[in-house]
Short mmCIF file of C-alpha atoms in Angstrom, two decimals:
data_model
loop_
_atom_site.label_atom_id
_atom_site.label_comp_id
_atom_site.label_asym_id
_atom_site.label_seq_id
_atom_site.Cartn_x
_atom_site.Cartn_y
_atom_site.Cartn_z
CA MET A 55 -2.50 -5.77 -16.40
CA SER A 56 -1.73 -3.65 -19.46
CA VAL A 57 -2.81 -3.32 -23.07
CA GLU A 58 -0.19 -2.23 -25.57
CA GLY A 59 0.46 1.45 -24.98
CA TRP A 60 -1.96 1.61 -22.03
CA ARG A 61 -2.19 0.48 -18.41
CA LEU A 62 -4.90 0.33 -15.78
CA TYR A 63 -4.64 2.70 -12.81
CA ASN A 64 -7.46 3.29 -10.32
CA HIS A 65 -10.09 2.03 -12.80
CA ALA A 66 -8.76 4.34 -15.53
CA ALA A 67 -6.90 3.46 -18.71
CA ILE A 68 -3.87 5.75 -18.94
CA PRO A 69 -0.95 5.73 -21.39
CA SER A 70 2.07 3.62 -20.51
CA THR A 71 4.14 5.96 -22.70
CA PRO A 72 5.84 8.99 -21.10
CA PRO A 73 4.03 12.35 -21.27
CA HIS A 74 6.25 13.83 -24.00
CA ILE A 75 4.88 11.20 -26.41
CA ASN A 76 1.30 11.63 -27.63
CA PRO A 77 -0.39 8.25 -27.11
CA ASP A 78 -2.02 6.15 -29.83
CA ILE A 79 -5.74 6.66 -29.18
CA SER A 80 -6.99 4.34 -31.92
CA LEU A 81 -8.34 1.92 -29.29
CA ILE A 82 -10.38 4.77 -27.80
CA GLU A 83 -11.68 5.94 -31.18
CA SER A 84 -12.78 2.40 -32.05
CA GLY A 85 -14.25 1.75 -28.61
CA ASN A 86 -12.07 -1.36 -28.18
CA ILE A 87 -10.32 0.12 -25.14
CA TRP A 88 -13.32 -0.99 -23.04
CA LYS A 89 -13.07 -4.64 -24.10
CA ALA A 90 -9.33 -5.06 -24.53
CA GLY A 91 -8.83 -7.88 -22.05
CA TRP A 92 -8.26 -5.90 -18.87
CA ARG A 93 -8.39 -7.57 -15.47
CA ASP A 94 -11.05 -4.95 -14.59
CA THR A 95 -12.91 -2.95 -17.22
CA PRO A 96 -11.75 0.70 -17.12
CA LEU A 97 -14.40 3.27 -16.32
CA LEU A 98 -12.61 5.98 -18.27
CA ALA A 99 -9.54 6.71 -20.36
CA ARG A 100 -7.36 9.71 -19.58
CA TRP A 101 -4.49 11.05 -21.63
CA THR A 102 -2.68 14.26 -22.51
CA THR A 103 -1.32 15.90 -25.65
CA GLY A 104 0.87 18.90 -26.41
CA PHE A 105 3.38 18.22 -23.64
CA ASP A 106 5.31 21.31 -22.50
CA CYS A 107 3.40 23.69 -24.77
CA ASP A 108 4.43 27.32 -24.74
CA TYR A 109 1.24 28.59 -23.09
CA VAL A 110 -0.49 28.09 -19.75
CA THR A 111 -3.21 25.45 -19.45
CA ASN A 112 -5.04 24.01 -16.46
CA TRP A 113 -3.23 20.66 -16.67
CA TRP A 114 0.46 19.96 -16.28
CA TYR A 115 3.26 17.64 -15.29
CA VAL A 116 5.81 18.73 -12.72
CA ILE A 117 9.28 18.09 -14.12
CA LYS A 118 12.95 18.82 -13.53
CA ASP A 119 14.83 19.22 -16.79
CA SER A 120 17.74 21.39 -15.68
CA PRO A 121 20.71 20.29 -13.57
CA ILE A 122 20.77 21.37 -9.96
CA ASP A 123 23.46 23.77 -8.74
CA ILE A 124 23.15 24.24 -4.99
CA SER A 125 25.30 27.37 -5.09
CA THR A 126 22.58 29.19 -7.04
CA ILE A 127 19.79 28.29 -4.59
CA LYS A 128 18.64 30.96 -2.12
CA SER A 129 20.29 30.69 1.27
CA LYS A 130 17.20 29.64 3.25
CA ARG A 131 16.45 26.85 0.81
CA ARG A 132 20.10 25.84 0.60
CA TYR A 133 20.10 25.57 4.41
CA ARG A 134 17.22 23.10 4.27
CA ILE A 135 18.97 20.93 1.70
CA ASN A 136 22.24 20.99 3.65
CA LYS A 137 20.36 20.12 6.84
CA GLY A 138 18.93 17.08 5.13
CA THR A 139 22.20 15.89 3.64
CA ASN A 140 23.93 16.36 7.01
CA ASN A 141 21.34 14.21 8.76
CA PHE A 142 20.84 11.44 6.20
CA ASP A 143 22.84 9.22 3.91
CA VAL A 144 20.87 8.51 0.75
CA TYR A 145 21.80 5.85 -1.80
CA LYS A 146 20.35 3.07 -3.93
CA ILE A 147 19.40 -0.06 -2.03
CA ASN A 148 18.21 -3.58 -2.74
CA PRO A 149 14.61 -3.43 -1.43
CA LYS A 150 14.56 -7.19 -0.77
CA GLU A 151 17.01 -6.57 2.08
CA TYR A 152 14.74 -4.01 3.77
CA LYS A 153 11.22 -5.42 3.38
CA GLU A 154 10.13 -4.92 6.99
CA ASP A 155 11.51 -1.38 7.14
CA LEU A 156 9.83 -0.43 3.87
CA TYR A 157 6.50 -1.73 5.15
CA LYS A 158 6.79 0.16 8.45
CA ILE A 159 7.70 3.40 6.69
CA THR A 160 4.75 3.04 4.31
CA ILE A 161 2.29 2.40 7.12
CA LYS A 162 3.55 5.35 9.17
CA ALA A 163 3.44 7.65 6.14
CA TYR A 164 -0.15 6.63 5.35
CA GLU A 165 -1.22 7.35 8.92
CA THR A 166 -0.94 11.05 8.09
CA TYR A 167 -3.34 10.78 5.13
CA PRO A 168 -6.97 11.95 5.46
CA SER A 169 -9.38 9.04 5.80
CA LYS A 170 -11.13 9.89 2.53
CA TYR A 171 -8.16 8.63 0.51
CA LYS A 172 -6.05 6.69 3.02
CA PRO A 173 -5.05 3.37 1.42
CA SER A 174 -5.38 0.10 3.25
CA ILE A 175 -2.16 -1.92 3.07
CA ASN A 176 -2.04 -5.67 3.50
CA TYR A 177 1.22 -6.79 5.07
CA ASP A 178 1.60 -10.04 3.12
CA SER A 179 0.71 -8.45 -0.23
CA PHE A 180 3.08 -5.53 0.31
CA ILE A 181 6.00 -7.74 1.33
CA ALA A 182 5.38 -10.08 -1.61
CA SER A 183 5.14 -7.20 -4.09
CA ILE A 184 8.68 -6.06 -3.30
CA GLU A 185 9.99 -9.15 -5.10
CA SER A 186 8.66 -7.80 -8.40
CA TRP A 187 9.44 -4.09 -8.00
CA LYS A 188 10.87 -2.72 -11.22
CA TYR A 189 12.18 0.49 -9.72
CA ALA A 190 15.44 2.05 -8.74
CA VAL A 191 15.00 2.26 -4.96
CA TYR A 192 16.68 4.93 -2.86
CA GLY A 193 16.93 4.59 0.90
CA ALA A 194 17.50 7.42 3.39
CA PHE A 195 19.41 6.37 6.50
CA PHE A 196 19.52 8.54 9.63
CA ARG A 197 23.19 8.98 10.42
CA GLU A 198 22.85 8.82 14.19
CA THR A 199 21.22 5.38 14.17
CA GLU A 200 21.99 4.13 10.63
CA SER A 201 18.31 3.13 10.39
CA LEU A 202 16.22 3.34 7.23
CA CYS A 203 13.76 6.22 7.66
CA GLY A 204 12.52 6.89 4.13
CA TYR A 205 12.61 5.64 0.57
CA ALA A 206 11.91 6.68 -3.01
CA LEU A 207 10.98 4.64 -6.06
CA LEU A 208 12.15 5.75 -9.50
CA LYS A 209 10.82 4.29 -12.73
CA GLU A 210 13.74 4.92 -15.03
CA GLY A 211 13.38 5.51 -18.78
CA ASN A 212 15.37 6.70 -21.78
CA LYS A 213 14.12 10.30 -21.65
CA CYS A 214 11.67 10.40 -18.74
CA THR A 215 12.34 9.04 -15.25
CA TYR A 216 9.36 9.07 -12.91
CA LEU A 217 9.73 10.00 -9.26
CA SER A 218 6.97 7.49 -8.55
CA VAL A 219 6.90 7.26 -4.76
CA VAL A 220 8.51 9.04 -1.83
CA LYS A 221 7.60 7.79 1.65
CA VAL A 222 9.25 8.81 4.92
CA LEU A 223 8.70 8.43 8.63
CA PRO A 224 6.84 11.64 9.57
CA PHE A 225 9.05 12.26 12.62
CA TYR A 226 12.07 12.85 10.38
CA GLU A 227 10.44 15.41 8.11
CA LYS A 228 11.62 18.21 10.39
CA LEU A 229 15.18 16.97 9.80
CA GLU A 230 14.62 17.51 6.06
CA ILE A 231 14.67 13.87 5.01
CA ASN A 232 12.67 14.71 1.88
CA ALA A 233 15.23 17.29 0.83
CA ALA A 234 18.04 14.78 1.30
CA ILE A 235 16.27 12.20 -0.86
CA VAL A 236 15.39 14.52 -3.73
CA TYR A 237 18.78 16.20 -3.74
CA GLN A 238 20.63 12.88 -4.02
CA ILE A 239 18.34 11.71 -6.82
CA LEU A 240 19.00 14.92 -8.75
CA GLN A 241 22.73 14.61 -8.14
CA ASP A 242 22.75 11.06 -9.47
CA ASN A 243 20.76 12.10 -12.54
CA GLN A 244 22.78 15.14 -13.56
CA ASP A 245 24.17 13.49 -16.71
CA PHE A 246 20.73 12.09 -17.59
CA ILE A 247 19.25 15.60 -17.45
CA LEU A 248 22.18 17.19 -19.28
CA ASN A 249 21.64 14.69 -22.11
CA GLY A 250 18.02 15.76 -22.58
CA GLY A 251 16.20 13.67 -19.99
CA TYR A 252 13.85 14.88 -17.28
CA ILE A 253 12.59 13.77 -13.88
CA CYS A 254 8.78 13.73 -13.67
CA ASP A 255 6.81 13.83 -10.41
CA GLY A 256 3.57 13.16 -12.24
CA SER A 257 0.64 15.25 -13.35
CA ARG A 258 -1.44 17.81 -11.54
CA ASN A 259 -2.78 16.29 -8.34
CA ILE A 260 -6.56 16.27 -8.03
CA SER A 261 -7.31 13.57 -5.49
CA HIS A 262 -4.72 14.24 -2.77
CA GLU A 263 -4.37 17.35 -0.63
CA THR A 264 -0.63 17.77 -0.85
CA ALA A 265 1.85 20.57 -1.32
CA TYR A 266 4.64 18.23 -2.39
CA GLN A 267 4.78 19.40 -5.99
CA ASP A 268 4.90 23.02 -4.81
CA TYR A 269 7.74 21.95 -2.51
CA LEU A 270 9.67 20.48 -5.45
CA GLU A 271 9.20 23.64 -7.48
CA ARG A 272 10.14 25.95 -4.64
CA LEU A 273 13.15 24.09 -3.26
CA PHE A 274 14.61 22.28 -6.27
CA GLY A 275 13.53 24.20 -9.35
CA PHE A 276 11.04 21.73 -10.74
CA ARG A 277 8.60 23.41 -13.12
CA LYS A 278 5.18 22.90 -14.68
CA ALA A 279 5.16 21.44 -18.20
CA TYR A 280 1.72 22.46 -19.46
CA CYS A 281 -0.37 20.24 -21.73
CA GLN A 282 -3.94 19.40 -22.76
CA LEU A 283 -6.04 16.95 -20.75
CA HIS A 284 -8.44 14.56 -22.49
CA ILE A 285 -11.01 12.17 -20.99
CA GLU A 286 -13.27 9.60 -22.58
CA TYR A 287 -15.75 7.55 -20.58
CA ASN A 288 -16.84 3.96 -20.81
CA PRO A 289 -20.35 4.08 -22.36
CA LYS A 290 -21.66 2.26 -19.29
CA VAL A 291 -20.80 5.25 -17.06
CA LYS A 292 -20.83 8.16 -19.49
CA TRP A 293 -24.51 8.86 -18.87
CA ILE A 294 -23.85 8.96 -15.09
CA ILE A 295 -21.21 11.67 -15.53
CA LYS A 296 -23.62 13.74 -17.65
CA LEU A 297 -26.32 13.30 -15.02
CA ILE A 298 -24.29 14.28 -11.93
CA TYR A 299 -21.93 16.86 -13.44
CA PRO A 300 -24.32 19.80 -12.85
CA PHE A 301 -24.40 18.84 -9.15
CA ARG A 302 -20.60 18.75 -8.65
CA ASN A 303 -20.54 21.72 -6.25
CA PHE A 304 -23.19 20.08 -4.11
CA LEU A 305 -21.31 16.76 -4.06
CA PHE A 306 -18.15 18.53 -2.96
CA MET A 307 -19.91 19.39 0.31
CA PHE A 308 -19.67 15.66 1.13
CA ASP A 309 -16.09 15.22 0.00
CA ASN A 310 -15.01 13.57 3.25
CA ASN A 311 -16.86 10.44 2.19
CA LYS A 312 -14.42 8.04 0.50
CA LEU A 313 -16.69 7.11 -2.41
CA ILE A 314 -17.89 10.66 -3.04
CA HIS A 315 -14.30 11.89 -2.93
CA LYS A 316 -13.45 9.52 -5.80
CA VAL A 317 -16.45 10.77 -7.76
CA ASN A 318 -15.49 14.38 -7.05
CA SER A 319 -11.98 13.75 -8.36
CA VAL A 320 -13.41 12.55 -11.68
CA LEU A 321 -15.81 15.48 -11.89
CA LYS A 322 -12.98 17.92 -11.24
CA MET A 323 -10.94 16.41 -14.07
CA GLU A 324 -14.01 16.56 -16.30
CA GLU A 325 -14.38 20.26 -15.50
CA LEU A 326 -10.75 20.91 -16.35
CA ALA A 327 -10.96 18.91 -19.58
CA ARG A 328 -14.05 20.90 -20.64
CA ASP A 329 -12.30 24.18 -19.89
CA ASN A 330 -9.47 23.16 -22.23
CA LYS A 331 -11.83 22.81 -25.19
#
């Protein structure tokens, strides 16, 4: 469920506008964001301002706003991309035709996640959700078997297109399936980028232990677009944050617990937001 200009994600109200647009925070200033008719009441609101400022901050989005030219990429990295494109055919697909494959890939990909943030996926709900996907869906097919081994979801926009999800069968990572997927997406979006658009892989990752954004920067020339992070808490939980914030280092010792990991993620963002002030 969404409120105009905002959407609910993991119990947080976040802007539904792209990061280069400063969101309207009037609902936050009035306090009406907490009673705006959400399915679940948000525990906090998180937003950013000053997108792609000309100085370094501790919060950023990882974006690609320059066209890719494989001839300018260092040889070792170019080898990895070529290995991927030689092993996989990547193109847009109709996800309704590959529901079972998409489910199996998702489950296998999540098996590699640490238990503290491994999602639980319900087969029936996942299959049903595909009917309402509003994404451009790319599939990666292994050439030897012509089987679907990975996919990516893109939320396309006028200036910002989100690389929302990339999931692959772990076995094929050594064959550079991720490189094949990202390269084809960048190839297909060359004109979009040349006309002032950008591909966004999202903001700085706090909750997940992943090097994927570093991988995008290193192999494909994505870059950090620095900005300012802001957080406002629902009055019902604001006092809890004030109470436990001084003990954040202690809580981190128990980060393997699923609930504490979620709390630690919020406290880490709070620390970063305070440092920006």
